[in-house]
Amino acid sequence: AKDDERRAMLAAFRDRPGETSDGRRIIIEGNIGTPGDAVRVMELGGEGVGLFRSEFLFMDRPDLPSEEEQFQAYKKAVETMDGRPVIIRTLDIGGDKEVPALDLEKEQNPFLGYRAIRICLDRTDLFLVQLRALLRAAQYGDLRIMFPMISSVDELRNAKQVLREASDLLDAEGVDYNPNVKVGIMVEIPVAAVCADVLAQEADFFSIGTNDLTQYTLAVERGNAAVAHLYAPEHPAVLRLIAMTAQAAAERHIPCGMCGEAAGDPKLAPAFVGMGVNELSMSPRRVPAVRKLLSGLTMDECRQAAEKLLHP
Ligand code: PEP
Ligand code: MG
């Protein structure tokens, strides 16, 4: 009977857009690691892909994926989503994610070290290949590019500069691509949240990564069982940073999404909406339940939920 109930709920909430009971539009999307996962996002009624973790194309293999292989993967995800937005995050490796082909050195503090955008801005040879593939795939749908682990406006500017180089190369070679791709950033390091007002001037959108934001704010390593009891995305310190980020985005009129695990947590999602987060991207299986939950709440109720958690 429980299964029947779930199925009925799923059917009821699959094909309608996410919104609160008083009509505030909240886009509910799915996170994916491979283009094949996008099929499941569609089946469960996701309104887009809020996070495609592109690093999965680079892991568990001895070599690096070519531009053509990456292009095909991104194109497939975009085509599967049939015009819906697909946010593809550029390579986010290092930390706990290993890429054998890069043979990176072991570090004392891998989460604070050579990773993600830091590697890409250093190894622009790799970065250019990925950006070319993304610009080309963007011809087939609403592909948006997102940079991970951004910690300063210079980093964002430098990443956008490499993106311009990628388009210049494609232009020079006469290769077709979409020149009008939106470029956003993950807000997942406290410095990015605190300086969100500055970053909002140069990003087309934000997506809050609660997994890393929690780890860095509380100095509690994610995935470390010995300190798991201290890991708390609902901590007021983390929530204040989220509220600051959403406010900065609202002031610049750019969308503020969230793609960390907490986005799909029914205890927290209404509060995030109350803070001004307007896109929630989660594990696809959570999409129907979160949409149902929000459809039964007014914006005022969401704001109250936020207040309660921000000032417990
Ligand atoms: C995050 O940090 O919240 C996030 C979504 O990215 P990842 O889990 O891939 O680090
Ligand atoms: Mg992260």
mmCIF file of C-alpha atoms and ligand atoms in Angstrom:
data_model
loop_
_atom_site.group_PDB
_atom_site.id
_atom_site.type_symbol
_atom_site.label_atom_id
_atom_site.label_comp_id
_atom_site.label_asym_id
_atom_site.label_seq_id
_atom_site.Cartn_x
_atom_site.Cartn_y
_atom_site.Cartn_z
ATOM 1 C CA ALA A 1 0.000 0.000 0.000
ATOM 2 C CA LYS A 2 2.868 2.294 0.808
ATOM 3 C CA ASP A 3 4.276 1.692 -2.657
ATOM 4 C CA ASP A 4 0.910 2.472 -4.267
ATOM 5 C CA GLU A 5 0.713 5.708 -2.318
ATOM 6 C CA ARG A 6 4.204 6.672 -3.440
ATOM 7 C CA ARG A 7 3.405 5.907 -7.049
ATOM 8 C CA ALA A 8 0.236 8.003 -6.941
ATOM 9 C CA MET A 9 2.122 10.883 -5.359
ATOM 10 C CA LEU A 10 4.818 10.620 -7.979
ATOM 11 C CA ALA A 11 2.318 10.630 -10.814
ATOM 12 C CA ALA A 12 0.534 13.657 -9.349
ATOM 13 C CA PHE A 13 3.661 15.740 -8.960
ATOM 14 C CA ARG A 14 5.700 14.626 -11.901
ATOM 15 C CA ASP A 15 4.332 16.813 -14.635
ATOM 16 C CA ARG A 16 3.666 20.064 -12.885
ATOM 17 C CA PRO A 17 6.233 22.783 -12.310
ATOM 18 C CA GLY A 18 7.489 23.378 -8.791
ATOM 19 C CA GLU A 19 5.815 26.186 -6.887
ATOM 20 C CA THR A 20 4.668 27.183 -3.433
ATOM 21 C CA SER A 21 0.933 27.158 -2.654
ATOM 22 C CA ASP A 22 0.828 30.921 -3.279
ATOM 23 C CA GLY A 23 2.486 30.554 -6.662
ATOM 24 C CA ARG A 24 6.178 31.344 -6.167
ATOM 25 C CA ARG A 25 7.993 29.399 -8.849
ATOM 26 C CA ILE A 26 10.708 27.094 -7.487
ATOM 27 C CA ILE A 27 12.548 25.041 -10.081
ATOM 28 C CA ILE A 28 13.143 21.454 -8.955
ATOM 29 C CA GLU A 29 15.955 19.701 -10.774
ATOM 30 C CA GLY A 30 18.084 16.569 -10.618
ATOM 31 C CA ASN A 31 21.813 16.013 -10.068
ATOM 32 C CA ILE A 32 23.591 13.636 -12.423
ATOM 33 C CA GLY A 33 27.024 12.058 -12.856
ATOM 34 C CA THR A 34 26.616 10.549 -16.326
ATOM 35 C CA PRO A 35 24.502 11.499 -19.347
ATOM 36 C CA GLY A 36 22.512 8.286 -18.814
ATOM 37 C CA ASP A 37 21.305 9.564 -15.430
ATOM 38 C CA ALA A 38 19.399 12.322 -17.232
ATOM 39 C CA VAL A 39 16.816 9.756 -18.335
ATOM 40 C CA ARG A 40 15.902 9.205 -14.705
ATOM 41 C CA VAL A 41 15.633 12.957 -14.087
ATOM 42 C CA MET A 42 13.095 13.123 -16.921
ATOM 43 C CA GLU A 43 11.160 10.106 -15.636
ATOM 44 C CA LEU A 44 10.852 11.655 -12.206
ATOM 45 C CA GLY A 45 9.749 15.026 -13.522
ATOM 46 C CA GLY A 46 12.934 17.028 -12.977
ATOM 47 C CA GLU A 47 12.698 20.449 -14.610
ATOM 48 C CA GLY A 48 16.313 20.362 -15.587
ATOM 49 C CA VAL A 49 19.731 19.247 -14.411
ATOM 50 C CA GLY A 50 21.045 21.585 -11.725
ATOM 51 C CA LEU A 51 24.370 19.777 -11.483
ATOM 52 C CA PHE A 52 26.139 17.466 -13.908
ATOM 53 C CA ARG A 53 29.294 16.361 -12.097
ATOM 54 C CA SER A 54 31.520 16.156 -15.179
ATOM 55 C CA GLU A 55 34.431 14.684 -13.229
ATOM 56 C CA PHE A 56 32.782 11.273 -13.447
ATOM 57 C CA LEU A 57 33.846 11.203 -17.099
ATOM 58 C CA PHE A 58 37.445 11.448 -15.877
ATOM 59 C CA MET A 59 37.437 8.936 -13.017
ATOM 60 C CA ASP A 60 37.959 5.164 -12.968
ATOM 61 C CA ARG A 61 39.955 5.106 -16.196
ATOM 62 C CA PRO A 62 43.642 5.289 -17.099
ATOM 63 C CA ASP A 63 43.343 8.035 -19.739
ATOM 64 C CA LEU A 64 41.599 11.375 -20.188
ATOM 65 C CA PRO A 65 38.402 11.747 -22.211
ATOM 66 C CA SER A 66 39.002 13.503 -25.550
ATOM 67 C CA GLU A 67 37.148 16.635 -26.657
ATOM 68 C CA GLU A 68 34.988 14.477 -28.933
ATOM 69 C CA GLU A 69 34.090 12.025 -26.161
ATOM 70 C CA GLN A 70 33.201 14.874 -23.820
ATOM 71 C CA PHE A 71 31.213 16.638 -26.533
ATOM 72 C CA GLN A 72 29.155 13.483 -27.137
ATOM 73 C CA ALA A 73 28.483 13.043 -23.404
ATOM 74 C CA TYR A 74 27.368 16.652 -22.858
ATOM 75 C CA LYS A 75 25.299 16.626 -26.048
ATOM 76 C CA LYS A 76 23.529 13.464 -24.941
ATOM 77 C CA ALA A 77 22.619 14.948 -21.555
ATOM 78 C CA VAL A 78 21.340 18.138 -23.162
ATOM 79 C CA GLU A 79 19.335 16.261 -25.803
ATOM 80 C CA THR A 80 17.819 13.949 -23.194
ATOM 81 C CA MET A 81 16.632 16.981 -21.233
ATOM 82 C CA ASP A 82 14.926 18.256 -24.371
ATOM 83 C CA GLY A 83 15.318 22.009 -24.000
ATOM 84 C CA ARG A 84 15.346 22.073 -20.192
ATOM 85 C CA PRO A 85 18.371 23.698 -18.538
ATOM 86 C CA VAL A 86 21.436 21.520 -17.957
ATOM 87 C CA ILE A 87 24.112 22.988 -15.698
ATOM 88 C CA ILE A 88 27.403 21.262 -16.361
ATOM 89 C CA ARG A 89 30.073 21.798 -13.773
ATOM 90 C CA THR A 90 33.626 21.852 -15.043
ATOM 91 C CA LEU A 91 36.133 19.374 -13.679
ATOM 92 C CA ASP A 92 35.954 19.197 -9.869
ATOM 93 C CA ILE A 93 38.739 16.815 -8.928
ATOM 94 C CA GLY A 94 41.239 16.607 -6.137
ATOM 95 C CA GLY A 95 39.969 16.470 -2.572
ATOM 96 C CA ASP A 96 38.387 13.029 -2.390
ATOM 97 C CA LYS A 97 38.009 12.604 -6.171
ATOM 98 C CA GLU A 98 40.898 10.966 -7.946
ATOM 99 C CA VAL A 99 41.744 11.061 -11.626
ATOM 100 C CA PRO A 100 44.394 8.391 -12.304
ATOM 101 C CA ALA A 101 45.476 9.950 -15.611
ATOM 102 C CA LEU A 102 46.612 13.126 -13.834
ATOM 103 C CA ASP A 103 48.711 11.309 -11.241
ATOM 104 C CA LEU A 104 48.325 14.148 -8.720
ATOM 105 C CA GLU A 105 50.609 14.270 -5.726
ATOM 106 C CA LYS A 106 49.312 13.157 -2.346
ATOM 107 C CA GLU A 107 48.744 16.180 -0.132
ATOM 108 C CA GLN A 108 48.551 16.793 3.611
ATOM 109 C CA ASN A 109 45.235 18.608 3.258
ATOM 110 C CA PRO A 110 43.701 17.586 -0.052
ATOM 111 C CA PHE A 111 40.446 19.492 0.552
ATOM 112 C CA LEU A 112 42.427 22.709 0.980
ATOM 113 C CA GLY A 113 44.878 22.037 -1.768
ATOM 114 C CA TYR A 114 45.305 21.618 -5.475
ATOM 115 C CA ARG A 115 41.804 20.880 -6.699
ATOM 116 C CA ALA A 116 38.933 21.791 -8.991
ATOM 117 C CA ILE A 117 39.186 25.248 -10.598
ATOM 118 C CA ARG A 118 42.688 25.592 -9.144
ATOM 119 C CA ILE A 119 43.855 22.674 -11.260
ATOM 120 C CA CYS A 120 41.949 23.899 -14.318
ATOM 121 C CA LEU A 121 43.454 27.395 -14.179
ATOM 122 C CA ASP A 122 46.898 25.810 -13.872
ATOM 123 C CA ARG A 123 46.349 23.096 -16.487
ATOM 124 C CA THR A 124 44.589 25.221 -19.095
ATOM 125 C CA ASP A 125 45.452 22.531 -21.656
ATOM 126 C CA LEU A 126 42.901 20.247 -19.947
ATOM 127 C CA PHE A 127 40.469 23.068 -19.238
ATOM 128 C CA LEU A 128 40.406 24.249 -22.863
ATOM 129 C CA VAL A 129 39.496 20.772 -24.093
ATOM 130 C CA GLN A 130 36.528 20.626 -21.729
ATOM 131 C CA LEU A 131 35.368 24.168 -22.470
ATOM 132 C CA ARG A 132 35.501 23.567 -26.226
ATOM 133 C CA ALA A 133 33.387 20.433 -25.797
ATOM 134 C CA LEU A 134 30.879 22.364 -23.662
ATOM 135 C CA LEU A 135 30.580 25.292 -26.086
ATOM 136 C CA ARG A 136 29.983 22.876 -28.956
ATOM 137 C CA ALA A 137 27.404 20.804 -27.039
ATOM 138 C CA ALA A 138 25.572 24.002 -26.082
ATOM 139 C CA GLN A 139 24.193 24.147 -29.626
ATOM 140 C CA TYR A 140 21.829 21.311 -28.768
ATOM 141 C CA GLY A 141 19.914 22.768 -25.838
ATOM 142 C CA ASP A 142 20.062 24.989 -22.767
ATOM 143 C CA LEU A 143 23.554 24.083 -21.556
ATOM 144 C CA ARG A 144 25.028 26.303 -18.844
ATOM 145 C CA ILE A 145 28.582 26.217 -17.561
ATOM 146 C CA MET A 146 29.402 26.246 -13.849
ATOM 147 C CA PHE A 147 32.806 26.627 -12.215
ATOM 148 C CA PRO A 148 33.440 24.768 -8.922
ATOM 149 C CA MET A 149 35.292 25.956 -5.811
ATOM 150 C CA ILE A 150 35.426 29.606 -6.813
ATOM 151 C CA SER A 151 37.084 31.596 -4.026
ATOM 152 C CA SER A 152 37.660 35.000 -5.590
ATOM 153 C CA VAL A 153 36.480 37.259 -8.348
ATOM 154 C CA ASP A 154 39.905 36.991 -10.010
ATOM 155 C CA GLU A 155 39.471 33.253 -10.251
ATOM 156 C CA LEU A 156 36.108 33.726 -11.921
ATOM 157 C CA ARG A 157 37.545 36.281 -14.332
ATOM 158 C CA ASN A 158 40.455 34.001 -15.180
ATOM 159 C CA ALA A 159 38.119 31.076 -15.811
ATOM 160 C CA LYS A 160 35.985 33.250 -18.088
ATOM 161 C CA GLN A 161 39.136 34.334 -19.895
ATOM 162 C CA VAL A 162 39.989 30.699 -20.666
ATOM 163 C CA LEU A 163 36.407 30.273 -21.885
ATOM 164 C CA ARG A 164 36.954 33.188 -24.272
ATOM 165 C CA GLU A 165 40.148 31.534 -25.480
ATOM 166 C CA ALA A 166 38.181 28.358 -26.158
ATOM 167 C CA SER A 167 35.680 30.261 -28.294
ATOM 168 C CA ASP A 168 38.480 32.100 -30.111
ATOM 169 C CA LEU A 169 40.047 28.762 -30.989
ATOM 170 C CA LEU A 170 36.742 27.386 -32.262
ATOM 171 C CA ASP A 171 36.190 30.575 -34.274
ATOM 172 C CA ALA A 172 39.626 30.338 -35.816
ATOM 173 C CA GLU A 173 39.014 26.723 -36.778
ATOM 174 C CA GLY A 174 35.539 27.424 -38.101
ATOM 175 C CA VAL A 175 33.962 24.942 -35.672
ATOM 176 C CA ASP A 176 30.296 25.546 -34.753
ATOM 177 C CA TYR A 177 29.370 26.349 -31.165
ATOM 178 C CA ASN A 178 26.957 28.403 -29.100
ATOM 179 C CA PRO A 179 28.537 31.767 -28.161
ATOM 180 C CA ASN A 180 25.760 32.693 -25.707
ATOM 181 C CA VAL A 181 26.255 30.280 -22.836
ATOM 182 C CA LYS A 182 25.395 31.341 -19.291
ATOM 183 C CA VAL A 183 28.293 31.049 -16.863
ATOM 184 C CA GLY A 184 27.715 30.547 -13.151
ATOM 185 C CA ILE A 185 29.609 29.478 -10.082
ATOM 186 C CA MET A 186 29.314 27.105 -7.173
ATOM 187 C CA VAL A 187 29.150 28.906 -3.855
ATOM 188 C CA GLU A 188 30.694 26.256 -1.649
ATOM 189 C CA ILE A 189 33.539 27.966 0.189
ATOM 190 C CA PRO A 190 32.712 30.440 2.957
ATOM 191 C CA VAL A 191 34.726 33.184 1.265
ATOM 192 C CA ALA A 192 32.436 32.978 -1.762
ATOM 193 C CA ALA A 193 29.334 33.308 0.383
ATOM 194 C CA VAL A 194 30.741 36.238 2.347
ATOM 195 C CA CYS A 195 31.781 37.973 -0.889
ATOM 196 C CA ALA A 196 28.690 36.876 -2.830
ATOM 197 C CA ASP A 197 27.747 40.501 -3.554
ATOM 198 C CA VAL A 198 31.003 40.968 -5.478
ATOM 199 C CA LEU A 199 30.780 37.626 -7.281
ATOM 200 C CA ALA A 200 27.150 38.274 -8.233
ATOM 201 C CA GLN A 201 28.329 41.146 -10.423
ATOM 202 C CA GLU A 202 30.186 38.757 -12.716
ATOM 203 C CA ALA A 203 28.295 35.465 -12.528
ATOM 204 C CA ASP A 204 25.100 34.673 -14.426
ATOM 205 C CA PHE A 205 23.902 32.418 -11.618
ATOM 206 C CA PHE A 206 24.850 30.889 -8.285
ATOM 207 C CA SER A 207 24.482 27.336 -7.102
ATOM 208 C CA ILE A 208 25.117 26.718 -3.428
ATOM 209 C CA GLY A 209 27.069 23.541 -2.672
ATOM 210 C CA THR A 210 26.039 22.684 0.861
ATOM 211 C CA ASN A 211 28.230 19.590 1.006
ATOM 212 C CA ASP A 212 31.454 21.544 0.803
ATOM 213 C CA LEU A 213 30.074 24.730 2.368
ATOM 214 C CA THR A 214 29.240 22.744 5.506
ATOM 215 C CA GLN A 215 32.636 21.046 5.582
ATOM 216 C CA TYR A 216 34.552 24.306 5.214
ATOM 217 C CA THR A 217 32.381 26.423 7.494
ATOM 218 C CA LEU A 218 32.409 23.987 10.390
ATOM 219 C CA ALA A 219 35.902 22.591 9.712
ATOM 220 C CA VAL A 220 34.393 19.113 9.668
ATOM 221 C CA GLU A 221 35.562 16.824 6.925
ATOM 222 C CA ARG A 222 32.680 15.455 4.884
ATOM 223 C CA GLY A 223 32.668 11.674 4.727
ATOM 224 C CA ASN A 224 34.845 11.249 7.829
ATOM 225 C CA ALA A 225 32.861 8.902 10.103
ATOM 226 C CA ALA A 226 34.808 9.963 13.202
ATOM 227 C CA VAL A 227 33.450 13.519 12.996
ATOM 228 C CA ALA A 228 30.140 12.817 11.245
ATOM 229 C CA HIS A 229 28.204 13.867 14.362
ATOM 230 C CA LEU A 230 29.603 17.386 13.941
ATOM 231 C CA TYR A 231 28.665 17.664 10.275
ATOM 232 C CA ALA A 232 25.514 19.808 10.166
ATOM 233 C CA PRO A 233 24.218 21.701 7.103
ATOM 234 C CA GLU A 234 21.428 22.984 9.389
ATOM 235 C CA HIS A 235 23.956 24.784 11.611
ATOM 236 C CA PRO A 236 22.969 28.479 11.821
ATOM 237 C CA ALA A 237 26.459 29.468 10.647
ATOM 238 C CA VAL A 238 26.000 27.545 7.409
ATOM 239 C CA LEU A 239 22.452 28.851 7.036
ATOM 240 C CA ARG A 240 23.546 32.453 7.494
ATOM 241 C CA LEU A 241 26.037 32.055 4.666
ATOM 242 C CA ILE A 242 23.285 30.567 2.504
ATOM 243 C CA ALA A 243 20.943 33.450 3.329
ATOM 244 C CA MET A 244 23.692 35.983 2.490
ATOM 245 C CA THR A 245 24.315 34.278 -0.833
ATOM 246 C CA ALA A 246 20.629 34.212 -1.775
ATOM 247 C CA GLN A 247 20.251 37.861 -0.831
ATOM 248 C CA ALA A 248 23.248 38.918 -2.909
ATOM 249 C CA ALA A 249 21.831 37.008 -5.872
ATOM 250 C CA ALA A 250 18.417 38.628 -5.456
ATOM 251 C CA GLU A 251 19.974 42.089 -5.366
ATOM 252 C CA ARG A 252 21.676 41.457 -8.708
ATOM 253 C CA HIS A 253 18.633 39.649 -10.104
ATOM 254 C CA ILE A 254 20.491 36.449 -10.826
ATOM 255 C CA PRO A 255 19.081 32.989 -10.040
ATOM 256 C CA CYS A 256 20.264 31.341 -6.843
ATOM 257 C CA GLY A 257 20.195 27.560 -6.953
ATOM 258 C CA MET A 258 21.365 24.923 -4.553
ATOM 259 C CA CYS A 259 22.779 21.532 -5.521
ATOM 260 C CA GLY A 260 24.220 20.070 -2.311
ATOM 261 C CA GLU A 261 22.493 17.167 -0.551
ATOM 262 C CA ALA A 262 20.623 19.542 1.764
ATOM 263 C CA ALA A 263 18.583 20.849 -1.206
ATOM 264 C CA GLY A 264 16.612 17.599 -1.165
ATOM 265 C CA ASP A 265 16.178 17.453 2.618
ATOM 266 C CA PRO A 266 12.491 17.978 3.497
ATOM 267 C CA LYS A 267 13.470 19.435 6.875
ATOM 268 C CA LEU A 268 15.521 22.171 5.224
ATOM 269 C CA ALA A 269 14.205 22.787 1.695
ATOM 270 C CA PRO A 270 11.332 25.090 2.773
ATOM 271 C CA ALA A 271 13.750 27.225 4.794
ATOM 272 C CA PHE A 272 16.071 27.576 1.803
ATOM 273 C CA VAL A 273 13.134 28.742 -0.297
ATOM 274 C CA GLY A 274 12.271 31.201 2.474
ATOM 275 C CA MET A 275 15.820 32.574 2.263
ATOM 276 C CA GLY A 276 15.411 33.193 -1.456
ATOM 277 C CA VAL A 277 16.891 30.092 -3.063
ATOM 278 C CA ASN A 278 14.821 29.611 -6.213
ATOM 279 C CA GLU A 279 16.208 26.437 -7.757
ATOM 280 C CA LEU A 280 16.756 23.198 -5.864
ATOM 281 C CA SER A 281 18.721 20.402 -7.501
ATOM 282 C CA MET A 282 18.860 17.023 -5.845
ATOM 283 C CA SER A 283 19.169 13.305 -6.242
ATOM 284 C CA PRO A 284 16.460 12.569 -8.867
ATOM 285 C CA ARG A 285 14.492 10.243 -6.570
ATOM 286 C CA ARG A 286 13.775 13.130 -4.190
ATOM 287 C CA VAL A 287 12.259 15.414 -6.830
ATOM 288 C CA PRO A 288 8.551 14.443 -6.481
ATOM 289 C CA ALA A 289 8.503 14.569 -2.677
ATOM 290 C CA VAL A 290 10.179 17.979 -2.455
ATOM 291 C CA ARG A 291 7.856 19.374 -5.098
ATOM 292 C CA LYS A 292 4.856 18.054 -3.163
ATOM 293 C CA LEU A 293 6.162 19.513 0.088
ATOM 294 C CA LEU A 294 6.638 23.017 -1.362
ATOM 295 C CA SER A 295 3.249 22.964 -3.087
ATOM 296 C CA GLY A 296 1.652 22.821 0.371
ATOM 297 C CA LEU A 297 3.494 25.834 1.810
ATOM 298 C CA THR A 298 3.162 29.580 1.296
ATOM 299 C CA MET A 299 6.214 31.814 0.912
ATOM 300 C CA ASP A 300 5.404 33.244 4.346
ATOM 301 C CA GLU A 301 5.543 29.797 5.866
ATOM 302 C CA CYS A 302 8.869 29.199 4.139
ATOM 303 C CA ARG A 303 10.201 32.513 5.515
ATOM 304 C CA GLN A 304 9.072 31.510 8.994
ATOM 305 C CA ALA A 305 10.855 28.166 8.605
ATOM 306 C CA ALA A 306 13.993 30.095 7.657
ATOM 307 C CA GLU A 307 13.711 32.440 10.643
ATOM 308 C CA LYS A 308 13.317 29.516 13.012
ATOM 309 C CA LEU A 309 16.460 27.801 11.787
ATOM 310 C CA LEU A 310 18.519 30.991 11.462
ATOM 311 C CA HIS A 311 17.692 32.067 15.018
ATOM 312 C CA PRO A 312 16.938 28.901 16.965
HETATM 313 C C1 PEP B 1 28.644 20.411 -2.897
HETATM 314 O O1 PEP B 1 29.793 20.609 -2.508
HETATM 315 O O2 PEP B 1 27.635 20.657 -2.199
HETATM 316 C C2 PEP B 1 28.389 19.852 -4.238
HETATM 317 C C3 PEP B 1 27.177 19.812 -4.738
HETATM 318 O O3 PEP B 1 29.435 19.357 -4.940
HETATM 319 P P1 PEP B 1 30.156 17.977 -4.627
HETATM 320 O O4 PEP B 1 29.284 17.210 -3.669
HETATM 321 O O5 PEP B 1 30.328 17.303 -5.947
HETATM 322 O O6 PEP B 1 31.440 18.406 -4.012
HETATM 323 MG MG MG B 2 31.521 20.555 -3.839
#
